[in-house]
């Protein structure tokens, strides 16, 4: 099973760490106030600390350019089966959006927060998708009594989004 590991630090430190492990599939991610290094592998990571995930769904390859978005979704232990079922049966429309590159649905192994990681050619492609009919269709139940987001037994606290630009290490 594929795994993804994410660690945070300074851009300089994480860039050096990535360059020391060029044979590994890594992605250096930077924002004005944060930097992260993503490591995708079938085995163990070389990180000393970080968050660990199993890949539940995978579309596309990790490429070393673009705009990365992490939808961080806390899920209760009893809510995991329902949440995972929803993503295993998703419509799959994001894959045909202009500018879409990569999707990973990540199950946490050392926390309660799932991550929906998407990689886009640029920020405009991501923002265009958020305005698209496929986004509206995928999220049409959000905020309604049928929406998974309204089930407190599934979500212990609100989700949050972080974004980065991909940088060559």
CSV table of N, CA and C in Angstrom, one decimal:
chain,number,residue,atom,x,y,z
A,1,UNK,N,0.8,-1.2,0.0
A,1,UNK,CA,0.0,0.0,0.0
A,1,UNK,C,0.9,1.2,0.0
A,2,UNK,N,0.5,2.2,-0.9
A,2,UNK,CA,1.2,3.5,-0.9
A,2,UNK,C,1.0,4.2,0.4
A,3,UNK,N,2.0,4.9,0.8
A,3,UNK,CA,2.0,5.8,2.0
A,3,UNK,C,2.4,7.2,1.7
A,4,UNK,N,1.9,8.1,2.4
A,4,UNK,CA,2.4,9.5,2.3
A,4,UNK,C,2.8,10.0,3.6
A,5,UNK,N,3.9,10.7,3.7
A,5,UNK,CA,4.4,11.3,4.9
A,5,UNK,C,4.5,12.8,4.7
A,6,UNK,N,4.2,13.6,5.7
A,6,UNK,CA,4.3,15.0,5.5
A,6,UNK,C,5.0,15.6,6.8
A,7,UNK,N,6.0,16.4,6.6
A,7,UNK,CA,6.7,17.1,7.7
A,7,UNK,C,6.8,18.5,7.3
A,8,UNK,N,6.9,19.3,8.4
A,8,UNK,CA,7.0,20.8,8.2
A,8,UNK,C,8.3,21.3,8.8
A,9,UNK,N,8.7,22.4,8.3
A,9,UNK,CA,10.0,23.1,8.7
A,9,UNK,C,10.2,24.3,7.9
A,10,UNK,N,11.5,24.7,7.9
A,10,UNK,CA,11.8,25.9,7.0
A,10,UNK,C,12.0,25.4,5.6
A,11,UNK,N,11.8,26.3,4.7
A,11,UNK,CA,12.0,26.0,3.3
A,11,UNK,C,13.4,25.5,3.0
A,12,UNK,N,14.3,26.2,3.6
A,12,UNK,CA,15.8,25.9,3.4
A,12,UNK,C,16.1,24.5,3.9
A,13,UNK,N,15.7,24.2,5.1
A,13,UNK,CA,16.0,22.9,5.7
A,13,UNK,C,15.3,21.8,4.9
A,14,UNK,N,14.0,22.0,4.6
A,14,UNK,CA,13.3,20.9,3.8
A,14,UNK,C,13.8,20.7,2.4
A,15,UNK,N,14.3,21.8,1.8
A,15,UNK,CA,14.9,21.7,0.5
A,15,UNK,C,16.2,20.9,0.5
A,16,UNK,N,17.0,21.1,1.6
A,16,UNK,CA,18.2,20.3,1.7
A,16,UNK,C,17.9,18.9,2.0
A,17,UNK,N,16.9,18.6,2.8
A,17,UNK,CA,16.5,17.2,3.1
A,17,UNK,C,16.0,16.5,1.8
A,18,UNK,N,15.3,17.2,1.0
A,18,UNK,CA,14.8,16.6,-0.3
A,18,UNK,C,16.0,16.3,-1.2
A,19,UNK,N,17.0,17.2,-1.2
A,19,UNK,CA,18.2,17.0,-2.1
A,19,UNK,C,19.0,15.9,-1.6
A,20,UNK,N,19.0,15.6,-0.3
A,20,UNK,CA,19.8,14.5,0.2
A,20,UNK,C,19.1,13.1,-0.1
A,21,UNK,N,17.9,13.2,-0.6
A,21,UNK,CA,17.1,11.9,-0.9
A,21,UNK,C,16.5,12.0,-2.2
A,22,UNK,N,17.3,12.3,-3.2
A,22,UNK,CA,16.8,12.5,-4.6
A,22,UNK,C,16.1,11.3,-5.2
A,23,UNK,N,16.5,10.1,-4.7
A,23,UNK,CA,15.9,8.9,-5.2
A,23,UNK,C,14.5,8.7,-4.7
A,24,UNK,N,14.1,9.5,-3.8
A,24,UNK,CA,12.7,9.4,-3.2
A,24,UNK,C,11.7,10.3,-3.9
A,25,UNK,N,10.5,9.9,-3.9
A,25,UNK,CA,9.4,10.7,-4.5
A,25,UNK,C,8.9,11.8,-3.5
A,26,UNK,N,9.5,13.0,-3.5
A,26,UNK,CA,9.2,14.1,-2.6
A,26,UNK,C,8.7,15.3,-3.3
A,27,UNK,N,8.0,16.1,-2.6
A,27,UNK,CA,7.5,17.4,-3.1
A,27,UNK,C,7.7,18.5,-2.1
A,28,UNK,N,8.5,19.5,-2.4
A,28,UNK,CA,8.7,20.6,-1.6
A,28,UNK,C,7.6,21.6,-1.8
A,29,UNK,N,6.9,22.0,-0.7
A,29,UNK,CA,5.7,22.9,-0.7
A,29,UNK,C,6.0,24.1,0.1
A,30,UNK,N,5.7,25.3,-0.5
A,30,UNK,CA,6.0,26.5,0.3
A,30,UNK,C,4.8,27.5,0.2
A,31,UNK,N,4.6,28.2,1.3
A,31,UNK,CA,3.6,29.3,1.3
A,31,UNK,C,4.3,30.4,2.0
A,32,UNK,N,3.6,31.6,2.0
A,32,UNK,CA,4.3,32.7,2.7
A,32,UNK,C,4.7,32.5,4.1
A,33,UNK,N,3.9,31.7,4.9
A,33,UNK,CA,4.2,31.5,6.3
A,33,UNK,C,4.5,30.0,6.7
A,34,UNK,N,4.7,29.1,5.7
A,34,UNK,CA,4.9,27.7,6.1
A,34,UNK,C,5.6,27.0,4.9
A,35,UNK,N,6.2,25.9,5.3
A,35,UNK,CA,6.8,25.0,4.3
A,35,UNK,C,6.6,23.6,4.7
A,36,UNK,N,6.4,22.7,3.8
A,36,UNK,CA,6.2,21.3,4.1
A,36,UNK,C,7.0,20.4,3.0
A,37,UNK,N,7.3,19.2,3.4
A,37,UNK,CA,7.8,18.3,2.5
A,37,UNK,C,6.9,17.0,2.5
A,38,UNK,N,6.5,16.6,1.3
A,38,UNK,CA,5.6,15.4,1.2
A,38,UNK,C,6.5,14.3,0.6
A,39,UNK,N,6.4,13.1,1.2
A,39,UNK,CA,7.1,12.0,0.7
A,39,UNK,C,6.1,10.8,0.4
A,40,UNK,N,6.1,10.4,-0.8
A,40,UNK,CA,5.2,9.3,-1.2
A,40,UNK,C,6.0,8.1,-1.4
A,41,UNK,N,5.7,6.9,-0.8
A,41,UNK,CA,6.5,5.7,-1.0
A,41,UNK,C,5.7,4.5,-0.6
A,42,UNK,N,6.2,3.3,-1.0
A,42,UNK,CA,5.6,2.0,-0.7
A,42,UNK,C,6.1,1.6,0.7
A,43,UNK,N,7.2,2.2,1.1
A,43,UNK,CA,7.9,1.7,2.3
A,43,UNK,C,7.9,2.8,3.4
A,44,UNK,N,8.9,2.8,4.2
A,44,UNK,CA,9.1,3.8,5.3
A,44,UNK,C,9.6,5.1,4.8
A,45,UNK,N,9.5,6.1,5.6
A,45,UNK,CA,10.0,7.4,5.3
A,45,UNK,C,11.4,7.7,5.9
A,46,UNK,N,12.0,8.6,5.4
A,46,UNK,CA,13.3,9.1,6.0
A,46,UNK,C,13.1,10.2,7.0
A,47,UNK,N,11.8,10.7,7.1
A,47,UNK,CA,11.5,11.8,8.1
A,47,UNK,C,11.7,11.3,9.5
A,48,UNK,N,12.2,12.2,10.4
A,48,UNK,CA,12.3,11.9,11.8
A,48,UNK,C,10.9,12.2,12.5
A,49,UNK,N,10.2,13.2,12.0
A,49,UNK,CA,8.9,13.5,12.6
A,49,UNK,C,7.9,13.9,11.4
A,50,UNK,N,6.7,13.8,11.8
A,50,UNK,CA,5.7,14.2,10.8
A,50,UNK,C,4.4,13.5,10.9
A,51,UNK,N,3.5,13.7,9.9
A,51,UNK,CA,2.2,13.0,9.9
A,51,UNK,C,2.3,11.9,8.9
A,52,UNK,N,1.7,10.8,9.2
A,52,UNK,CA,1.7,9.6,8.4
A,52,UNK,C,0.3,9.2,7.9
A,53,UNK,N,0.3,8.8,6.6
A,53,UNK,CA,-1.0,8.5,6.0
A,53,UNK,C,-0.9,7.2,5.1
A,54,UNK,N,-2.0,6.5,5.0
A,54,UNK,CA,-2.1,5.5,4.0
A,54,UNK,C,-3.0,6.1,2.8
A,55,UNK,N,-2.6,5.7,1.6
A,55,UNK,CA,-3.3,6.3,0.4
A,55,UNK,C,-4.6,5.4,0.2
A,56,UNK,N,-5.8,6.0,0.3
A,56,UNK,CA,-7.0,5.3,0.0
A,56,UNK,C,-7.4,5.4,-1.4
A,57,UNK,N,-7.1,6.5,-2.1
A,57,UNK,CA,-7.5,6.7,-3.5
A,57,UNK,C,-6.3,7.5,-4.1
A,58,UNK,N,-6.0,7.2,-5.3
A,58,UNK,CA,-4.9,7.8,-6.0
A,58,UNK,C,-5.2,8.0,-7.5
A,59,UNK,N,-5.1,9.3,-7.9
A,59,UNK,CA,-5.2,9.6,-9.3
A,59,UNK,C,-4.1,10.5,-9.7
A,60,UNK,N,-3.4,10.1,-10.8
A,60,UNK,CA,-2.3,11.0,-11.3
A,60,UNK,C,-1.0,10.7,-10.5
A,61,UNK,N,0.0,11.3,-11.0
A,61,UNK,CA,1.4,11.2,-10.4
A,61,UNK,C,1.7,12.5,-9.7
A,62,UNK,N,2.6,12.3,-8.7
A,62,UNK,CA,3.2,13.5,-8.1
A,62,UNK,C,4.2,14.2,-9.0
A,63,UNK,N,3.9,15.4,-9.4
A,63,UNK,CA,4.8,16.2,-10.3
A,63,UNK,C,5.3,17.3,-9.5
A,64,UNK,N,6.5,17.7,-9.9
A,64,UNK,CA,7.3,18.8,-9.1
A,64,UNK,C,7.0,20.2,-9.6
A,65,UNK,N,5.7,20.5,-9.9
A,65,UNK,CA,5.3,21.8,-10.2
A,65,UNK,C,3.9,22.0,-9.9
A,66,UNK,N,3.4,23.2,-9.8
A,66,UNK,CA,2.0,23.4,-9.6
A,66,UNK,C,1.6,24.1,-8.3
A,67,UNK,N,0.3,23.9,-8.0
A,67,UNK,CA,-0.3,24.5,-6.8
A,67,UNK,C,-1.0,23.3,-6.0
A,68,UNK,N,-0.6,23.2,-4.8
A,68,UNK,CA,-1.1,22.0,-3.9
A,68,UNK,C,-2.1,22.5,-2.9
A,69,UNK,N,-3.2,21.7,-2.8
A,69,UNK,CA,-4.2,22.1,-1.8
A,69,UNK,C,-4.4,20.9,-0.9
A,70,UNK,N,-4.5,21.1,0.4
A,70,UNK,CA,-4.8,20.1,1.4
A,70,UNK,C,-6.1,20.4,2.1
A,71,UNK,N,-7.1,19.6,1.9
A,71,UNK,CA,-8.3,19.7,2.6
A,71,UNK,C,-8.2,18.8,3.8
A,72,UNK,N,-8.0,19.4,5.0
A,72,UNK,CA,-7.8,18.7,6.3
A,72,UNK,C,-9.1,18.4,7.0
A,73,UNK,N,-9.5,17.2,7.1
A,73,UNK,CA,-10.8,16.9,7.6
A,73,UNK,C,-10.7,16.0,8.9
A,74,UNK,N,-10.9,16.5,10.1
A,74,UNK,CA,-11.0,15.7,11.3
A,74,UNK,C,-12.2,14.7,11.2
A,75,UNK,N,-12.0,13.4,11.5
A,75,UNK,CA,-13.0,12.4,11.5
A,75,UNK,C,-13.0,11.6,12.8
A,76,UNK,N,-14.1,11.4,13.4
A,76,UNK,CA,-14.1,10.6,14.6
A,76,UNK,C,-13.8,9.1,14.3
A,77,UNK,N,-13.5,8.3,15.3
A,77,UNK,CA,-13.2,6.9,15.0
A,77,UNK,C,-14.4,6.2,14.5
A,78,UNK,N,-15.6,6.5,15.0
A,78,UNK,CA,-16.8,5.8,14.6
A,78,UNK,C,-17.2,6.4,13.2
A,79,UNK,N,-16.8,7.5,12.8
A,79,UNK,CA,-17.2,8.1,11.5
A,79,UNK,C,-16.3,7.7,10.4
A,80,UNK,N,-15.2,7.0,10.7
A,80,UNK,CA,-14.2,6.6,9.6
A,80,UNK,C,-14.9,5.8,8.5
A,81,UNK,N,-15.6,4.7,8.8
A,81,UNK,CA,-16.2,3.9,7.8
A,81,UNK,C,-17.1,4.7,6.8
A,82,UNK,N,-17.9,5.5,7.4
A,82,UNK,CA,-18.9,6.3,6.6
A,82,UNK,C,-18.1,7.3,5.7
A,83,UNK,N,-17.1,8.0,6.3
A,83,UNK,CA,-16.3,8.9,5.5
A,83,UNK,C,-15.5,8.3,4.4
A,84,UNK,N,-14.9,7.1,4.7
A,84,UNK,CA,-14.2,6.4,3.7
A,84,UNK,C,-15.1,5.9,2.6
A,85,UNK,N,-16.3,5.4,3.0
A,85,UNK,CA,-17.2,4.9,2.0
A,85,UNK,C,-17.6,6.0,1.0
A,86,UNK,N,-17.8,7.2,1.5
A,86,UNK,CA,-18.1,8.4,0.6
A,86,UNK,C,-17.0,8.6,-0.4
A,87,UNK,N,-15.8,8.6,0.0
A,87,UNK,CA,-14.7,8.9,-0.9
A,87,UNK,C,-14.4,7.7,-1.9
A,88,UNK,N,-14.7,6.5,-1.4
A,88,UNK,CA,-14.5,5.4,-2.3
A,88,UNK,C,-15.5,5.3,-3.4
A,89,UNK,N,-16.6,6.0,-3.2
A,89,UNK,CA,-17.7,6.0,-4.1
A,89,UNK,C,-18.0,7.4,-4.7
A,90,UNK,N,-16.9,8.2,-4.7
A,90,UNK,CA,-17.1,9.6,-5.3
A,90,UNK,C,-17.3,9.5,-6.8
A,91,UNK,N,-17.8,10.6,-7.3
A,91,UNK,CA,-18.2,10.7,-8.7
A,91,UNK,C,-17.0,10.7,-9.6
A,92,UNK,N,-15.9,11.2,-9.2
A,92,UNK,CA,-14.7,11.2,-10.0
A,92,UNK,C,-14.6,12.3,-11.1
A,93,UNK,N,-15.4,13.3,-10.9
A,93,UNK,CA,-15.4,14.4,-11.9
A,93,UNK,C,-14.2,15.3,-11.8
A,94,UNK,N,-13.6,15.4,-10.7
A,94,UNK,CA,-12.4,16.3,-10.6
A,94,UNK,C,-11.3,16.0,-11.6
A,95,UNK,N,-11.2,14.7,-12.0
A,95,UNK,CA,-10.1,14.3,-12.9
A,95,UNK,C,-10.2,14.9,-14.2
A,96,UNK,N,-11.4,15.4,-14.7
A,96,UNK,CA,-11.6,15.9,-16.0
A,96,UNK,C,-11.5,17.4,-16.0
A,97,UNK,N,-11.3,18.0,-14.8
A,97,UNK,CA,-11.2,19.5,-14.8
A,97,UNK,C,-9.9,20.0,-15.4
A,98,UNK,N,-10.0,21.1,-16.1
A,98,UNK,CA,-8.8,21.7,-16.7
A,98,UNK,C,-7.8,22.1,-15.6
A,99,UNK,N,-6.6,21.7,-15.8
A,99,UNK,CA,-5.5,22.1,-14.8
A,99,UNK,C,-5.3,21.1,-13.7
A,100,UNK,N,-6.2,20.1,-13.6
A,100,UNK,CA,-6.1,19.0,-12.5
A,100,UNK,C,-4.9,18.1,-12.8
A,101,UNK,N,-4.1,17.8,-11.8
A,101,UNK,CA,-2.9,16.9,-12.0
A,101,UNK,C,-3.0,15.7,-11.2
A,102,UNK,N,-3.3,15.8,-9.9
A,102,UNK,CA,-3.1,14.7,-8.9
A,102,UNK,C,-4.2,14.8,-7.8
A,103,UNK,N,-4.6,13.6,-7.4
A,103,UNK,CA,-5.5,13.5,-6.2
A,103,UNK,C,-4.9,12.4,-5.3
A,104,UNK,N,-4.9,12.6,-4.0
A,104,UNK,CA,-4.6,11.6,-3.0
A,104,UNK,C,-5.6,11.7,-1.9
A,105,UNK,N,-6.4,10.7,-1.6
A,105,UNK,CA,-7.2,10.6,-0.4
A,105,UNK,C,-6.4,9.9,0.7
A,106,UNK,N,-6.0,10.6,1.8
A,106,UNK,CA,-5.1,10.1,2.7
A,106,UNK,C,-5.7,9.8,4.1
A,107,UNK,N,-5.6,8.5,4.5
A,107,UNK,CA,-6.1,8.1,5.8
A,107,UNK,C,-5.0,8.3,6.9
A,108,UNK,N,-5.2,9.0,8.0
A,108,UNK,CA,-4.2,9.2,9.0
A,108,UNK,C,-3.9,8.0,9.8
A,109,UNK,N,-2.6,7.8,10.1
A,109,UNK,CA,-2.2,6.6,10.9
A,109,UNK,C,-1.8,7.1,12.3
A,110,UNK,N,-1.6,8.4,12.5
A,110,UNK,CA,-1.2,8.9,13.8
A,110,UNK,C,-1.9,10.2,14.2
A,111,UNK,N,-3.1,10.3,13.7
A,111,UNK,CA,-4.0,11.5,14.1
A,111,UNK,C,-5.4,11.1,13.6
A,112,UNK,N,-6.4,12.1,13.8
A,112,UNK,CA,-7.7,11.8,13.4
A,112,UNK,C,-8.1,12.6,12.1
A,113,UNK,N,-7.1,13.3,11.5
A,113,UNK,CA,-7.4,14.2,10.4
A,113,UNK,C,-7.0,13.6,9.0
A,114,UNK,N,-8.0,13.3,8.3
A,114,UNK,CA,-7.8,12.9,6.9
A,114,UNK,C,-7.4,14.1,6.0
A,115,UNK,N,-6.7,13.8,4.9
A,115,UNK,CA,-6.3,14.9,4.0
A,115,UNK,C,-6.7,14.5,2.6
A,116,UNK,N,-7.4,15.4,2.0
A,116,UNK,CA,-7.7,15.3,0.5
A,116,UNK,C,-6.7,16.2,-0.1
A,117,UNK,N,-5.7,15.6,-0.8
A,117,UNK,CA,-4.6,16.4,-1.4
A,117,UNK,C,-4.8,16.4,-2.9
A,118,UNK,N,-4.9,17.7,-3.4
A,118,UNK,CA,-5.0,17.8,-4.9
A,118,UNK,C,-3.8,18.7,-5.3
A,119,UNK,N,-3.4,18.4,-6.5
A,119,UNK,CA,-2.3,19.2,-7.2
A,119,UNK,C,-2.9,19.7,-8.5
A,120,UNK,N,-2.6,21.0,-8.7
A,120,UNK,CA,-3.2,21.7,-9.9
A,120,UNK,C,-2.0,22.3,-10.7
A,121,UNK,N,-2.2,22.6,-11.9
A,121,UNK,CA,-1.2,23.3,-12.7
A,121,UNK,C,-0.9,24.7,-12.1
A,122,UNK,N,-1.9,25.3,-11.6
A,122,UNK,CA,-1.7,26.7,-11.0
A,122,UNK,C,-2.9,27.0,-10.1
A,123,UNK,N,-2.8,28.0,-9.3
A,123,UNK,CA,-3.9,28.4,-8.4
A,123,UNK,C,-5.2,28.7,-9.2
A,124,UNK,N,-5.1,29.4,-10.3
A,124,UNK,CA,-6.3,29.7,-11.1
A,124,UNK,C,-7.1,28.4,-11.5
A,125,UNK,N,-6.4,27.3,-11.8
A,125,UNK,CA,-7.1,26.1,-12.1
A,125,UNK,C,-7.9,25.6,-10.9
A,126,UNK,N,-7.3,25.7,-9.7
A,126,UNK,CA,-8.0,25.3,-8.5
A,126,UNK,C,-9.2,26.1,-8.3
A,127,UNK,N,-9.1,27.4,-8.4
A,127,UNK,CA,-10.2,28.4,-8.1
A,127,UNK,C,-11.3,28.2,-9.2
A,128,UNK,N,-10.9,27.9,-10.4
A,128,UNK,CA,-11.9,27.7,-11.5
A,128,UNK,C,-12.7,26.4,-11.1
A,129,UNK,N,-12.0,25.4,-10.6
A,129,UNK,CA,-12.7,24.2,-10.3
A,129,UNK,C,-13.7,24.4,-9.2
A,130,UNK,N,-13.4,25.3,-8.2
A,130,UNK,CA,-14.3,25.6,-7.1
A,130,UNK,C,-15.5,26.3,-7.6
A,131,UNK,N,-15.5,26.9,-8.7
A,131,UNK,CA,-16.6,27.6,-9.3
A,131,UNK,C,-17.4,26.7,-10.3
A,132,UNK,N,-16.9,25.5,-10.6
A,132,UNK,CA,-17.4,24.6,-11.6
A,132,UNK,C,-18.6,23.9,-11.2
A,133,UNK,N,-19.4,23.3,-12.2
A,133,UNK,CA,-20.5,22.5,-12.0
A,133,UNK,C,-20.2,21.2,-11.3
A,134,UNK,N,-19.0,20.7,-11.6
A,134,UNK,CA,-18.6,19.4,-11.0
A,134,UNK,C,-18.4,19.6,-9.5
A,135,UNK,N,-17.8,20.7,-9.1
A,135,UNK,CA,-17.6,21.0,-7.7
A,135,UNK,C,-19.0,21.1,-7.0
A,136,UNK,N,-19.8,21.9,-7.6
A,136,UNK,CA,-21.2,22.1,-7.1
A,136,UNK,C,-21.9,20.8,-6.9
A,137,UNK,N,-21.8,19.9,-7.9
A,137,UNK,CA,-22.4,18.6,-7.9
A,137,UNK,C,-21.9,17.7,-6.8
A,138,UNK,N,-20.5,17.7,-6.7
A,138,UNK,CA,-19.9,16.9,-5.6
A,138,UNK,C,-20.2,17.3,-4.2
A,139,UNK,N,-20.6,18.6,-4.1
A,139,UNK,CA,-20.8,19.2,-2.7
A,139,UNK,C,-22.2,19.6,-2.5
A,140,UNK,N,-23.2,19.1,-3.4
A,140,UNK,CA,-24.5,19.6,-3.3
A,140,UNK,C,-25.3,19.4,-2.0
A,141,UNK,N,-24.9,18.3,-1.3
A,141,UNK,CA,-25.6,18.0,0.0
A,141,UNK,C,-25.0,18.8,1.2
A,142,UNK,N,-23.8,19.4,0.9
A,142,UNK,CA,-23.1,20.1,2.0
A,142,UNK,C,-24.0,21.2,2.6
A,143,UNK,N,-24.1,21.2,3.9
A,143,UNK,CA,-24.9,22.2,4.6
A,143,UNK,C,-26.4,21.8,4.7
A,144,UNK,N,-26.8,20.7,4.2
A,144,UNK,CA,-28.2,20.2,4.3
A,144,UNK,C,-28.3,19.1,5.3
A,145,UNK,N,-29.5,18.7,5.6
A,145,UNK,CA,-29.6,17.6,6.6
A,145,UNK,C,-29.1,16.3,6.1
A,146,UNK,N,-29.0,16.1,4.8
A,146,UNK,CA,-28.4,14.9,4.2
A,146,UNK,C,-26.9,15.0,4.1
A,147,UNK,N,-26.3,16.1,4.3
A,147,UNK,CA,-24.9,16.3,4.1
A,147,UNK,C,-24.1,15.6,5.2
A,148,UNK,N,-23.0,15.0,4.8
A,148,UNK,CA,-22.1,14.3,5.8
A,148,UNK,C,-21.5,15.4,6.8
A,149,UNK,N,-21.3,16.6,6.3
A,149,UNK,CA,-20.7,17.7,7.1
A,149,UNK,C,-21.6,18.0,8.3
A,150,UNK,N,-22.9,17.7,8.3
A,150,UNK,CA,-23.8,18.0,9.4
A,150,UNK,C,-23.9,17.0,10.5
A,151,UNK,N,-23.2,15.9,10.3
A,151,UNK,CA,-23.2,14.8,11.2
A,151,UNK,C,-22.1,14.9,12.3
A,152,UNK,N,-22.5,15.4,13.4
A,152,UNK,CA,-21.5,15.7,14.5
A,152,UNK,C,-20.8,14.4,15.0
A,153,UNK,N,-21.4,13.2,14.8
A,153,UNK,CA,-20.8,12.0,15.2
A,153,UNK,C,-19.6,11.6,14.2
A,154,UNK,N,-19.6,12.3,13.1
A,154,UNK,CA,-18.5,12.0,12.1
A,154,UNK,C,-17.4,13.0,12.2
A,155,UNK,N,-17.7,14.3,12.4
A,155,UNK,CA,-16.7,15.4,12.4
A,155,UNK,C,-16.7,16.0,13.7
A,156,UNK,N,-15.6,15.8,14.5
A,156,UNK,CA,-15.5,16.4,15.8
A,156,UNK,C,-15.2,17.9,15.8
A,157,UNK,N,-14.7,18.5,14.7
A,157,UNK,CA,-14.4,19.9,14.6
A,157,UNK,C,-14.4,20.3,13.1
A,158,UNK,N,-14.4,21.5,12.8
A,158,UNK,CA,-14.4,21.9,11.4
A,158,UNK,C,-13.1,21.5,10.6
A,159,UNK,N,-13.3,21.3,9.3
A,159,UNK,CA,-12.2,21.1,8.4
A,159,UNK,C,-11.5,22.4,8.1
A,160,UNK,N,-10.3,22.3,7.5
A,160,UNK,CA,-9.6,23.5,7.1
A,160,UNK,C,-8.8,23.2,5.9
A,161,UNK,N,-8.5,24.2,5.1
A,161,UNK,CA,-7.7,24.1,3.9
A,161,UNK,C,-6.4,24.8,4.0
A,162,UNK,N,-5.3,24.1,3.6
A,162,UNK,CA,-4.0,24.8,3.4
A,162,UNK,C,-3.6,24.6,2.0
A,163,UNK,N,-2.8,25.6,1.5
A,163,UNK,CA,-2.4,25.6,0.1
A,163,UNK,C,-0.9,26.0,0.0
A,164,UNK,N,-0.2,25.5,-1.0
A,164,UNK,CA,1.2,25.8,-1.2
A,164,UNK,C,1.5,25.8,-2.7
A,165,UNK,N,2.5,26.5,-3.0
A,165,UNK,CA,3.0,26.3,-4.4
A,165,UNK,C,4.2,25.3,-4.3
A,166,UNK,N,4.3,24.5,-5.3
A,166,UNK,CA,5.4,23.5,-5.4
A,166,UNK,C,6.7,24.2,-5.8
A,167,UNK,N,7.7,23.9,-5.2
A,167,UNK,CA,9.0,24.5,-5.5
A,167,UNK,C,10.1,23.4,-5.7
A,168,UNK,N,10.9,23.6,-6.7
A,168,UNK,CA,12.0,22.7,-6.9
A,168,UNK,C,12.9,22.7,-5.7
A,169,UNK,N,13.3,21.6,-5.2
A,169,UNK,CA,14.2,21.5,-4.0
A,169,UNK,C,15.6,22.0,-4.4
